mmCIF file of C-alpha atoms in Angstrom:
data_model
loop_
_atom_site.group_PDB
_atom_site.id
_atom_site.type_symbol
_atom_site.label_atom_id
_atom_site.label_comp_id
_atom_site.label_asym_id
_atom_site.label_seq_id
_atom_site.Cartn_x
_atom_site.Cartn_y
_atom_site.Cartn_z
ATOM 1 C CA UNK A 1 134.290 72.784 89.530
ATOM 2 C CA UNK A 2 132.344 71.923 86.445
ATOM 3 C CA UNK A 3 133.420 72.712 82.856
ATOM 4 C CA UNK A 4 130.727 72.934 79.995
ATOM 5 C CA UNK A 5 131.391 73.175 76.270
ATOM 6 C CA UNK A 6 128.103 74.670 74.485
ATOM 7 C CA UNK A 7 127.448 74.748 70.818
ATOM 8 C CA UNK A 8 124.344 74.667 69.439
ATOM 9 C CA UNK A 9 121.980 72.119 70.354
ATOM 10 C CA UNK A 10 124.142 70.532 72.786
ATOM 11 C CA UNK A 11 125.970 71.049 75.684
ATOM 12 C CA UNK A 12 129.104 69.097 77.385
ATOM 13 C CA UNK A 13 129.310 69.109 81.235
ATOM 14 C CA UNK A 14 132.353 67.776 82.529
ATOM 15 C CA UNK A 15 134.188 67.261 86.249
ATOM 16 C CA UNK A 16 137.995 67.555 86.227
ATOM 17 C CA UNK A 17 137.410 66.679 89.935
ATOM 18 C CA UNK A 18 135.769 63.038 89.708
ATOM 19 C CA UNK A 19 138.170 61.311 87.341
ATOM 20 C CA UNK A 20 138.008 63.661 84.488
ATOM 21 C CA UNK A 21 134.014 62.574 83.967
ATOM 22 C CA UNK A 22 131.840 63.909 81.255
ATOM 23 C CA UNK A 23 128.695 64.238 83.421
ATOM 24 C CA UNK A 24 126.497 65.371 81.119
ATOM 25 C CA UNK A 25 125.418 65.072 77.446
ATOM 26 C CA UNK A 26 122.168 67.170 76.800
ATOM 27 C CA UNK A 27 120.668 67.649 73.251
ATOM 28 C CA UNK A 28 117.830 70.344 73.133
ATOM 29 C CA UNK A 29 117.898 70.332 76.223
ATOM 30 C CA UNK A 30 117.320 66.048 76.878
ATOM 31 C CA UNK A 31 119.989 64.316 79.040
ATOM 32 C CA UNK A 32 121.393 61.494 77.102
ATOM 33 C CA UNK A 33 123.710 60.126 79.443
ATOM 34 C CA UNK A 34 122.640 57.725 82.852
ATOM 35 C CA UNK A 35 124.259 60.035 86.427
ATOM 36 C CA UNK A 36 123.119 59.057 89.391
ATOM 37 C CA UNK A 37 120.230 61.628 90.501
ATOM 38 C CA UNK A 38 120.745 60.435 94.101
ATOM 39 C CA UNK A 39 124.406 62.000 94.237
ATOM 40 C CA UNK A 40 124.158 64.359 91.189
ATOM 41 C CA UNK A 41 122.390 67.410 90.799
ATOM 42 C CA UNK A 42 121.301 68.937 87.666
ATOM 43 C CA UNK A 43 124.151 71.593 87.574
ATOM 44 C CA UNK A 44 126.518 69.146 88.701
ATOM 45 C CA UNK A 45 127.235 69.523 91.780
ATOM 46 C CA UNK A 46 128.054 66.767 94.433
ATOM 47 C CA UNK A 47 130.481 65.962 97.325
ATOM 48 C CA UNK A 48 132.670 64.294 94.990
ATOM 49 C CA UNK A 49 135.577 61.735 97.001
ATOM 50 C CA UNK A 50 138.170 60.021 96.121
ATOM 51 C CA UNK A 51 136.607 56.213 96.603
ATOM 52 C CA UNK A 52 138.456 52.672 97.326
ATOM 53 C CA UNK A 53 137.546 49.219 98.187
ATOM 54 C CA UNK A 54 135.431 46.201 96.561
ATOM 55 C CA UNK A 55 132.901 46.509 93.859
ATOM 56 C CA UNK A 56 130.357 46.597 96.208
ATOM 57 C CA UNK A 57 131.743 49.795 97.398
ATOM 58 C CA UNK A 58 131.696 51.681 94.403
ATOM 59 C CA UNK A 59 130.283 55.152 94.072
ATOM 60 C CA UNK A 60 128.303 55.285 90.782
ATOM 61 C CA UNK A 61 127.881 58.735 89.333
ATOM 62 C CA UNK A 62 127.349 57.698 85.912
ATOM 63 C CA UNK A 63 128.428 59.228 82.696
ATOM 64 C CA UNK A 64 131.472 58.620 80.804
ATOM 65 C CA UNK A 65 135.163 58.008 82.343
ATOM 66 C CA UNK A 66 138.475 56.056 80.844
ATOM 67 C CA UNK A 67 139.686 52.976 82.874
ATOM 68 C CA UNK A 68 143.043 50.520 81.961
ATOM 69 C CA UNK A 69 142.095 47.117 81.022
ATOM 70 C CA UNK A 70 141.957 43.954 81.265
ATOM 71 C CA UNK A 71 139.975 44.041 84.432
ATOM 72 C CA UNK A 72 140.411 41.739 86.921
ATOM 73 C CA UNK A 73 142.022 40.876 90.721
ATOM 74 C CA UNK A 74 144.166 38.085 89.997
ATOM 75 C CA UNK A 75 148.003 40.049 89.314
ATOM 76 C CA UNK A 76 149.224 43.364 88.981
ATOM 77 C CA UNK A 77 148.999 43.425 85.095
ATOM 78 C CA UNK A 78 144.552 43.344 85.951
ATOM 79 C CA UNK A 79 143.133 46.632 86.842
ATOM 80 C CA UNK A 80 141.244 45.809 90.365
ATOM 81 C CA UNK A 81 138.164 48.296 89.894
ATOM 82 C CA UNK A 82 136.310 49.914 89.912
ATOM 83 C CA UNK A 83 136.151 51.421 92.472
ATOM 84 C CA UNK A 84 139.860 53.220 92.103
ATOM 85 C CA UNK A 85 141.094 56.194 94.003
ATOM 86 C CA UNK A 86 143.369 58.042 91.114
ATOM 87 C CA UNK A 87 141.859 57.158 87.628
ATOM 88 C CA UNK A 88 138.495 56.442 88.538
ATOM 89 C CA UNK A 89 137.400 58.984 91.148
ATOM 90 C CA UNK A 90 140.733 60.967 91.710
ATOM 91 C CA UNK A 91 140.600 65.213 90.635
ATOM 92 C CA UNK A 92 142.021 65.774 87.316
ATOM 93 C CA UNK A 93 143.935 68.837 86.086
ATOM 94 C CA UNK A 94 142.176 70.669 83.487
ATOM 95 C CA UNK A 95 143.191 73.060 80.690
ATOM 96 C CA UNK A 96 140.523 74.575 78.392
ATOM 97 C CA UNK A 97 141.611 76.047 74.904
ATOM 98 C CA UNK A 98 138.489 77.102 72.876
ATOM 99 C CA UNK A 99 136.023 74.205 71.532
ATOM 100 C CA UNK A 100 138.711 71.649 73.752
ATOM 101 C CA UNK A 101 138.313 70.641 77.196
ATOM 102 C CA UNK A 102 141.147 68.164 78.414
ATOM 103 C CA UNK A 103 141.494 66.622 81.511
ATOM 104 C CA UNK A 104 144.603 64.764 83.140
ATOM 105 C CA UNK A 105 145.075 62.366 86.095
ATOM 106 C CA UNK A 106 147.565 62.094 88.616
ATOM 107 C CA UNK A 107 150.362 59.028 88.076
ATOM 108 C CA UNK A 108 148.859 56.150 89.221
ATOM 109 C CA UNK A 109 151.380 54.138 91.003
ATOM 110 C CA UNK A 110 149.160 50.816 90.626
ATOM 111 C CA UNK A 111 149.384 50.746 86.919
ATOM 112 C CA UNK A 112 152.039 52.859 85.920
ATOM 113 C CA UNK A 113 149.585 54.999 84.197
ATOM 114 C CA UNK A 114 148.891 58.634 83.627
ATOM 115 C CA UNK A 115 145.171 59.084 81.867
ATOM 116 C CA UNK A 116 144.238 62.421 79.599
ATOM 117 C CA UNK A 117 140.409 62.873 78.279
ATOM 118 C CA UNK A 118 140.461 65.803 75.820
ATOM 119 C CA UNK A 119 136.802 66.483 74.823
ATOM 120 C CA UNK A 120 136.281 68.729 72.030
ATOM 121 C CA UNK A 121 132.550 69.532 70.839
ATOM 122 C CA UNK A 122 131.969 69.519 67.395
ATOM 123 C CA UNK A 123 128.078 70.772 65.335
ATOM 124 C CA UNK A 124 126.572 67.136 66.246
ATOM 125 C CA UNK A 125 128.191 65.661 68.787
ATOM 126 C CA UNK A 126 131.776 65.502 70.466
ATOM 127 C CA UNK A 127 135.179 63.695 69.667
ATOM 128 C CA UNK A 128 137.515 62.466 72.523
ATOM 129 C CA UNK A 129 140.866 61.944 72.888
ATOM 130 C CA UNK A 130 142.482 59.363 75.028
ATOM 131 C CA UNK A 131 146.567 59.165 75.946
ATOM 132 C CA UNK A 132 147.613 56.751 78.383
ATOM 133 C CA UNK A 133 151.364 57.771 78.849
ATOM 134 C CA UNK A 134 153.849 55.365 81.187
ATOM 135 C CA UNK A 135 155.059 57.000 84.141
ATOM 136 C CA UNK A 136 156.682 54.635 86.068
ATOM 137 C CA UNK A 137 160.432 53.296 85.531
ATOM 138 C CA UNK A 138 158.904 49.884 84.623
ATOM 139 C CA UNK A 139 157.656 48.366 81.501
ATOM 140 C CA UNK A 140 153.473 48.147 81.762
ATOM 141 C CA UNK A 141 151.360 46.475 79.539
ATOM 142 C CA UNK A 142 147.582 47.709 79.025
ATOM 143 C CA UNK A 143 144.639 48.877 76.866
ATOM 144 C CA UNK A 144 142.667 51.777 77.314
ATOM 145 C CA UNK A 145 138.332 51.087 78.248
ATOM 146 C CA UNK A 146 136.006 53.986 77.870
ATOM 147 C CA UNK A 147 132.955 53.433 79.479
ATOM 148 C CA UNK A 148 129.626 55.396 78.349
ATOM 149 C CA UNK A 149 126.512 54.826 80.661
ATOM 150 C CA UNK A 150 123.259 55.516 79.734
ATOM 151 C CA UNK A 151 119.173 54.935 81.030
ATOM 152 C CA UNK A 152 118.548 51.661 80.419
ATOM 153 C CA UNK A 153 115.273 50.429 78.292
ATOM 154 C CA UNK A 154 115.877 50.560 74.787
ATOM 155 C CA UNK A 155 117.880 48.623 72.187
ATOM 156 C CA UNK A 156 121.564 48.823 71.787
ATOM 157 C CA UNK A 157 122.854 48.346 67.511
ATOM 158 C CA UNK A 158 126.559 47.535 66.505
ATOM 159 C CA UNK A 159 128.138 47.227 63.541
ATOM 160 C CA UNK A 160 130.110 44.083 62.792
ATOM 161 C CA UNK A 161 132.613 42.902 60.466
ATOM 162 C CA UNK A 162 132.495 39.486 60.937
ATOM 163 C CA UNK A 163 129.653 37.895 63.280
ATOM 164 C CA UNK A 164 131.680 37.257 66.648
ATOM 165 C CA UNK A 165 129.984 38.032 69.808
ATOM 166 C CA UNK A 166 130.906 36.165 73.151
ATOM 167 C CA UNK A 167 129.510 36.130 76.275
ATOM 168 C CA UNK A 168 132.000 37.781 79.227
ATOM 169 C CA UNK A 169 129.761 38.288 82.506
ATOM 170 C CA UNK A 170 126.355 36.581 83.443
ATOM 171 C CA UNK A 171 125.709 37.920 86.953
ATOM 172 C CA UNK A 172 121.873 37.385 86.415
ATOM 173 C CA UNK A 173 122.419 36.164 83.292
ATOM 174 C CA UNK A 174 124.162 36.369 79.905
ATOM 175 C CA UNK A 175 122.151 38.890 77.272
ATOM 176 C CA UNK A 176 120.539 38.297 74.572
ATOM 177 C CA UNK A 177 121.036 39.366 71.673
ATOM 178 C CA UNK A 178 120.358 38.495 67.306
ATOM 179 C CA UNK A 179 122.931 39.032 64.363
ATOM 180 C CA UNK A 180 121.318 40.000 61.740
ATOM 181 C CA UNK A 181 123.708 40.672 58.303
ATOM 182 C CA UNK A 182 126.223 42.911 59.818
ATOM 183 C CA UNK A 183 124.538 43.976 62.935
ATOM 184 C CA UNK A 184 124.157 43.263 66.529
ATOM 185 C CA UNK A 185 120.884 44.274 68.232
ATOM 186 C CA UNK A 186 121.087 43.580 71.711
ATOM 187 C CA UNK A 187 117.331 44.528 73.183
ATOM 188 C CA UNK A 188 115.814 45.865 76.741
ATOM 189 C CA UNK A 189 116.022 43.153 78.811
ATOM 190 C CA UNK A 190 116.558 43.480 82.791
ATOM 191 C CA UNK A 191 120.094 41.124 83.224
ATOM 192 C CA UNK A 192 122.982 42.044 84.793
ATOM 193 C CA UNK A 193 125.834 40.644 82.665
ATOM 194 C CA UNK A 194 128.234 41.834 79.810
ATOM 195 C CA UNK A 195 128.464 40.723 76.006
ATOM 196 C CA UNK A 196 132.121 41.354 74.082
ATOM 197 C CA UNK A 197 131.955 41.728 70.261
ATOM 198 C CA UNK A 198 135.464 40.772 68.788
ATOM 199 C CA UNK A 199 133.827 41.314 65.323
ATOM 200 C CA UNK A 200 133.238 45.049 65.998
ATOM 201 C CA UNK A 201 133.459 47.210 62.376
ATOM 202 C CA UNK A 202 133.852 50.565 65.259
ATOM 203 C CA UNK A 203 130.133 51.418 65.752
ATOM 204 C CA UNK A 204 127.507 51.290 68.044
ATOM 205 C CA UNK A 205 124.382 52.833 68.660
ATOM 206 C CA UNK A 206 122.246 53.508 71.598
ATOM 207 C CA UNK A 207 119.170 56.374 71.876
ATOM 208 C CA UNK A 208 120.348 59.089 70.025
ATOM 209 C CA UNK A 209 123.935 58.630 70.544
ATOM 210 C CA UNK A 210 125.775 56.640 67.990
ATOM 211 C CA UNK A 211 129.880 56.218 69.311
ATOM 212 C CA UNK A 212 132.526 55.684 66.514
ATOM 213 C CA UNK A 213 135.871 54.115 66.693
ATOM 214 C CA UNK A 214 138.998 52.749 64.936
ATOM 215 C CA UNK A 215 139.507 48.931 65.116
ATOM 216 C CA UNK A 216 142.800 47.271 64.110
ATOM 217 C CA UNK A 217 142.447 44.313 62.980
ATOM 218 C CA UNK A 218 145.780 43.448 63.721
ATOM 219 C CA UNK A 219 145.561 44.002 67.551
ATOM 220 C CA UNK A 220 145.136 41.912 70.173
ATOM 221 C CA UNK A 221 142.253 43.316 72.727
ATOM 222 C CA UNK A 222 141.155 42.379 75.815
ATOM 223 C CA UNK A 223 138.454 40.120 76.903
ATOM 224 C CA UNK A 224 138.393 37.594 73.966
ATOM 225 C CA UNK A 225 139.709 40.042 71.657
ATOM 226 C CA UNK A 226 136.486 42.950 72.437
ATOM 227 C CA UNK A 227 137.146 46.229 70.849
ATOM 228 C CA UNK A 228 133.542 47.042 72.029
ATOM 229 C CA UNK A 229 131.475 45.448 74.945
ATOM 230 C CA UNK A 230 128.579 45.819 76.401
ATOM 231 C CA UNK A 231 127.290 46.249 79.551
ATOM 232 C CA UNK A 232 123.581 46.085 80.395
ATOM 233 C CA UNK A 233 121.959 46.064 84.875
ATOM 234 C CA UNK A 234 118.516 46.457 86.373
ATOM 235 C CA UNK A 235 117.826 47.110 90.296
ATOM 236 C CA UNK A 236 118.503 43.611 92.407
ATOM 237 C CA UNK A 237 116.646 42.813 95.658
ATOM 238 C CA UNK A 238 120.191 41.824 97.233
ATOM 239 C CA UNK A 239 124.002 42.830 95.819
ATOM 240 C CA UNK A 240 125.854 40.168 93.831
ATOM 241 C CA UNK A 241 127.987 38.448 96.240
ATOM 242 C CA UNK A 242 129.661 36.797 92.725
ATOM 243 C CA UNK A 243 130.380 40.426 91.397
ATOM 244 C CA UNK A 244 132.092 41.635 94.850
ATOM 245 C CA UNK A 245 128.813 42.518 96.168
ATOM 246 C CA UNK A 246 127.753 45.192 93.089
ATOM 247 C CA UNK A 247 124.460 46.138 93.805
ATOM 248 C CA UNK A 248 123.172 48.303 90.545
ATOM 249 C CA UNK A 249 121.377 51.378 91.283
ATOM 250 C CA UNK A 250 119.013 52.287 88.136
ATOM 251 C CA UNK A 251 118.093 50.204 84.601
ATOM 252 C CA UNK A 252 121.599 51.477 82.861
ATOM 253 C CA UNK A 253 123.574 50.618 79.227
ATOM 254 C CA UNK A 254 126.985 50.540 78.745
ATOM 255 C CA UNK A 255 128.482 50.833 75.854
ATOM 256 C CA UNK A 256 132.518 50.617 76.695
ATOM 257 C CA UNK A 257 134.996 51.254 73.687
ATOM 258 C CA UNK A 258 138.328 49.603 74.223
ATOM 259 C CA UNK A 259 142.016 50.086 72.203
ATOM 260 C CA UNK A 260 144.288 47.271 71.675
ATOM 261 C CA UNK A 261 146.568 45.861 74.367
ATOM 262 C CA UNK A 262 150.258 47.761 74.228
ATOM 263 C CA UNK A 263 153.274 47.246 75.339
ATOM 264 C CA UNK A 264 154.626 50.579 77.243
ATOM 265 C CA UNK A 265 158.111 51.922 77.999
ATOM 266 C CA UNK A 266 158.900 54.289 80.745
ATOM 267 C CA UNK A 267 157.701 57.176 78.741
ATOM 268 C CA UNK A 268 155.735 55.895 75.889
ATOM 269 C CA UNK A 269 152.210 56.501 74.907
ATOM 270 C CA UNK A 270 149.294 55.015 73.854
ATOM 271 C CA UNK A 271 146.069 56.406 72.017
ATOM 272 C CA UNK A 272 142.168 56.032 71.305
ATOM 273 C CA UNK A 273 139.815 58.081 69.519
ATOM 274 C CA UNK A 274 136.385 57.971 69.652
ATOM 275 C CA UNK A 275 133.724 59.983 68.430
ATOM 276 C CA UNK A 276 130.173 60.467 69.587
ATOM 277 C CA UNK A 277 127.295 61.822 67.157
ATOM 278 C CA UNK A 278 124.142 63.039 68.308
ATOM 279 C CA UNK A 279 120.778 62.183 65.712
ATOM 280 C CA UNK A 280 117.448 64.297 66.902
#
């Protein structure tokens, strides 16, 4: 079942049933946001599974989905995916109430974690919601990572507040990227590897999108301290046998928003906001 929130110039497609996904961003009728055209149709519609396993196993639909971080498969307090069978690609529940679309996963035994994504469209653009409450009778410890994909092939812009950028994956190759003042441009460049920016001011811009986000100064992130990273893959002639045989499907950008790391009790909550504006 797909849910879309209209107003205006754009329109919000989202599936409750593939890990609470926002499939679709169109402005004017252009699709912002990267899906994967191979399992995706324009209305939506796909065989959509629940999907386990290594890296390399992965169904890639594209759009925009909430994952616990720090990654990694060295302990139970790293989250070992994608892929992942509850938050990732599990069915949500879904309750609409006017301009607000939100979107809950099942308890996820692995982390302890129960995900909502409440969407709600707004003139020029969209704010979401994230809650990551503790469902399990032990104490967890996580962050909440919202990752945006997008085509790949044009520059990425960040605001910073102080000039920290480090370099967290180099499958191919670690980006490149200038500072310039208080900016980050990171430019087209076909690598497959991730940059973190600890000295994120809670902006970045990509296309016609531009993502907004609170950053405490005080809090201690993931991944060197990243509230923002990002994410950048071109087509390989062979999977990366270092990145659990991923084998990237199109030219895609991610730009992935993350909160600070928190401390949960059976019962508590944690919470993100961030908003996306759409420029013609």
């Amino acid at each position: 079942m797909v849910t879309w929130l209209e107003r205006g110039d754009l329109r919000l497609g989202l599936v409750p049933e593939l890990g609470g996904r926002l499939l679709s961003l169109r402005h004017r009728g252009v699709e912002l946001l990267w899906r994967n055209a191979d399992l995706v149709d324009g209305d939506l519609h796909s065989d959509y599974t629940p999907n386990s396993g290594r890296m390399g196993d992965w169904v890639n639909y594209g759009g925009d989905k909430t994952w616990p971080a720090p990654q990694g498969w060295d302990g139970p307090d790293q989250w070992p995916g994608p892929p992942d069978p509850i938050l990732d690609s599990g069915p949500y529940a879904v309750t609409a109430d006017g301009d607000t679309v939100t979107m809950t996963s099942a308890p996820d035994p692995r982390t302890g974690l129960r995900l909502t994504r409440a969407f709600t469209i707004l003139d020029d653009g969209y704010r979401l919601d994230l809650r990551a409450e503790n469902v399990s009778e032990r104490q967890v410890r996580w962050a909440l990572w919202n990752v945006t994909q997008l085509p790949g092939g044009g520059p990425v812009t960040a605001g910073l507040r102080r000039p920290d950028v480090v370099a967290l994956v180099a499958g191919t190759g670690t980006p490149e990227y200038t500072v310039d003042g208080d900016r980050l441009v990171v430019p087209a460049q076909d690598v497959v590897g991730k940059l973190g920016v600890p000295g994120s001011s809670g902006w970045v811009t990509y296309g016609a999108l531009t993502l907004s986000f609170d950053v405490d100064p005080a809090g201690e992130y993931p991944d060197e301290g990243s509230p923002l990273e990002i994410w950048l893959e071109h087509p390989l002639p062979s999977p990366l046998a270092e990145l659990g045989d991923l084998d990237p499907p199109a030219r895609i950008v991610e730009l992935e928003v993350l909160g600070p790391l928190t401390t949960l009790d059976p019962g508590a909550s944690m919470s993100l906001t961030c908003t996306g504006i759409v420029r013609a």
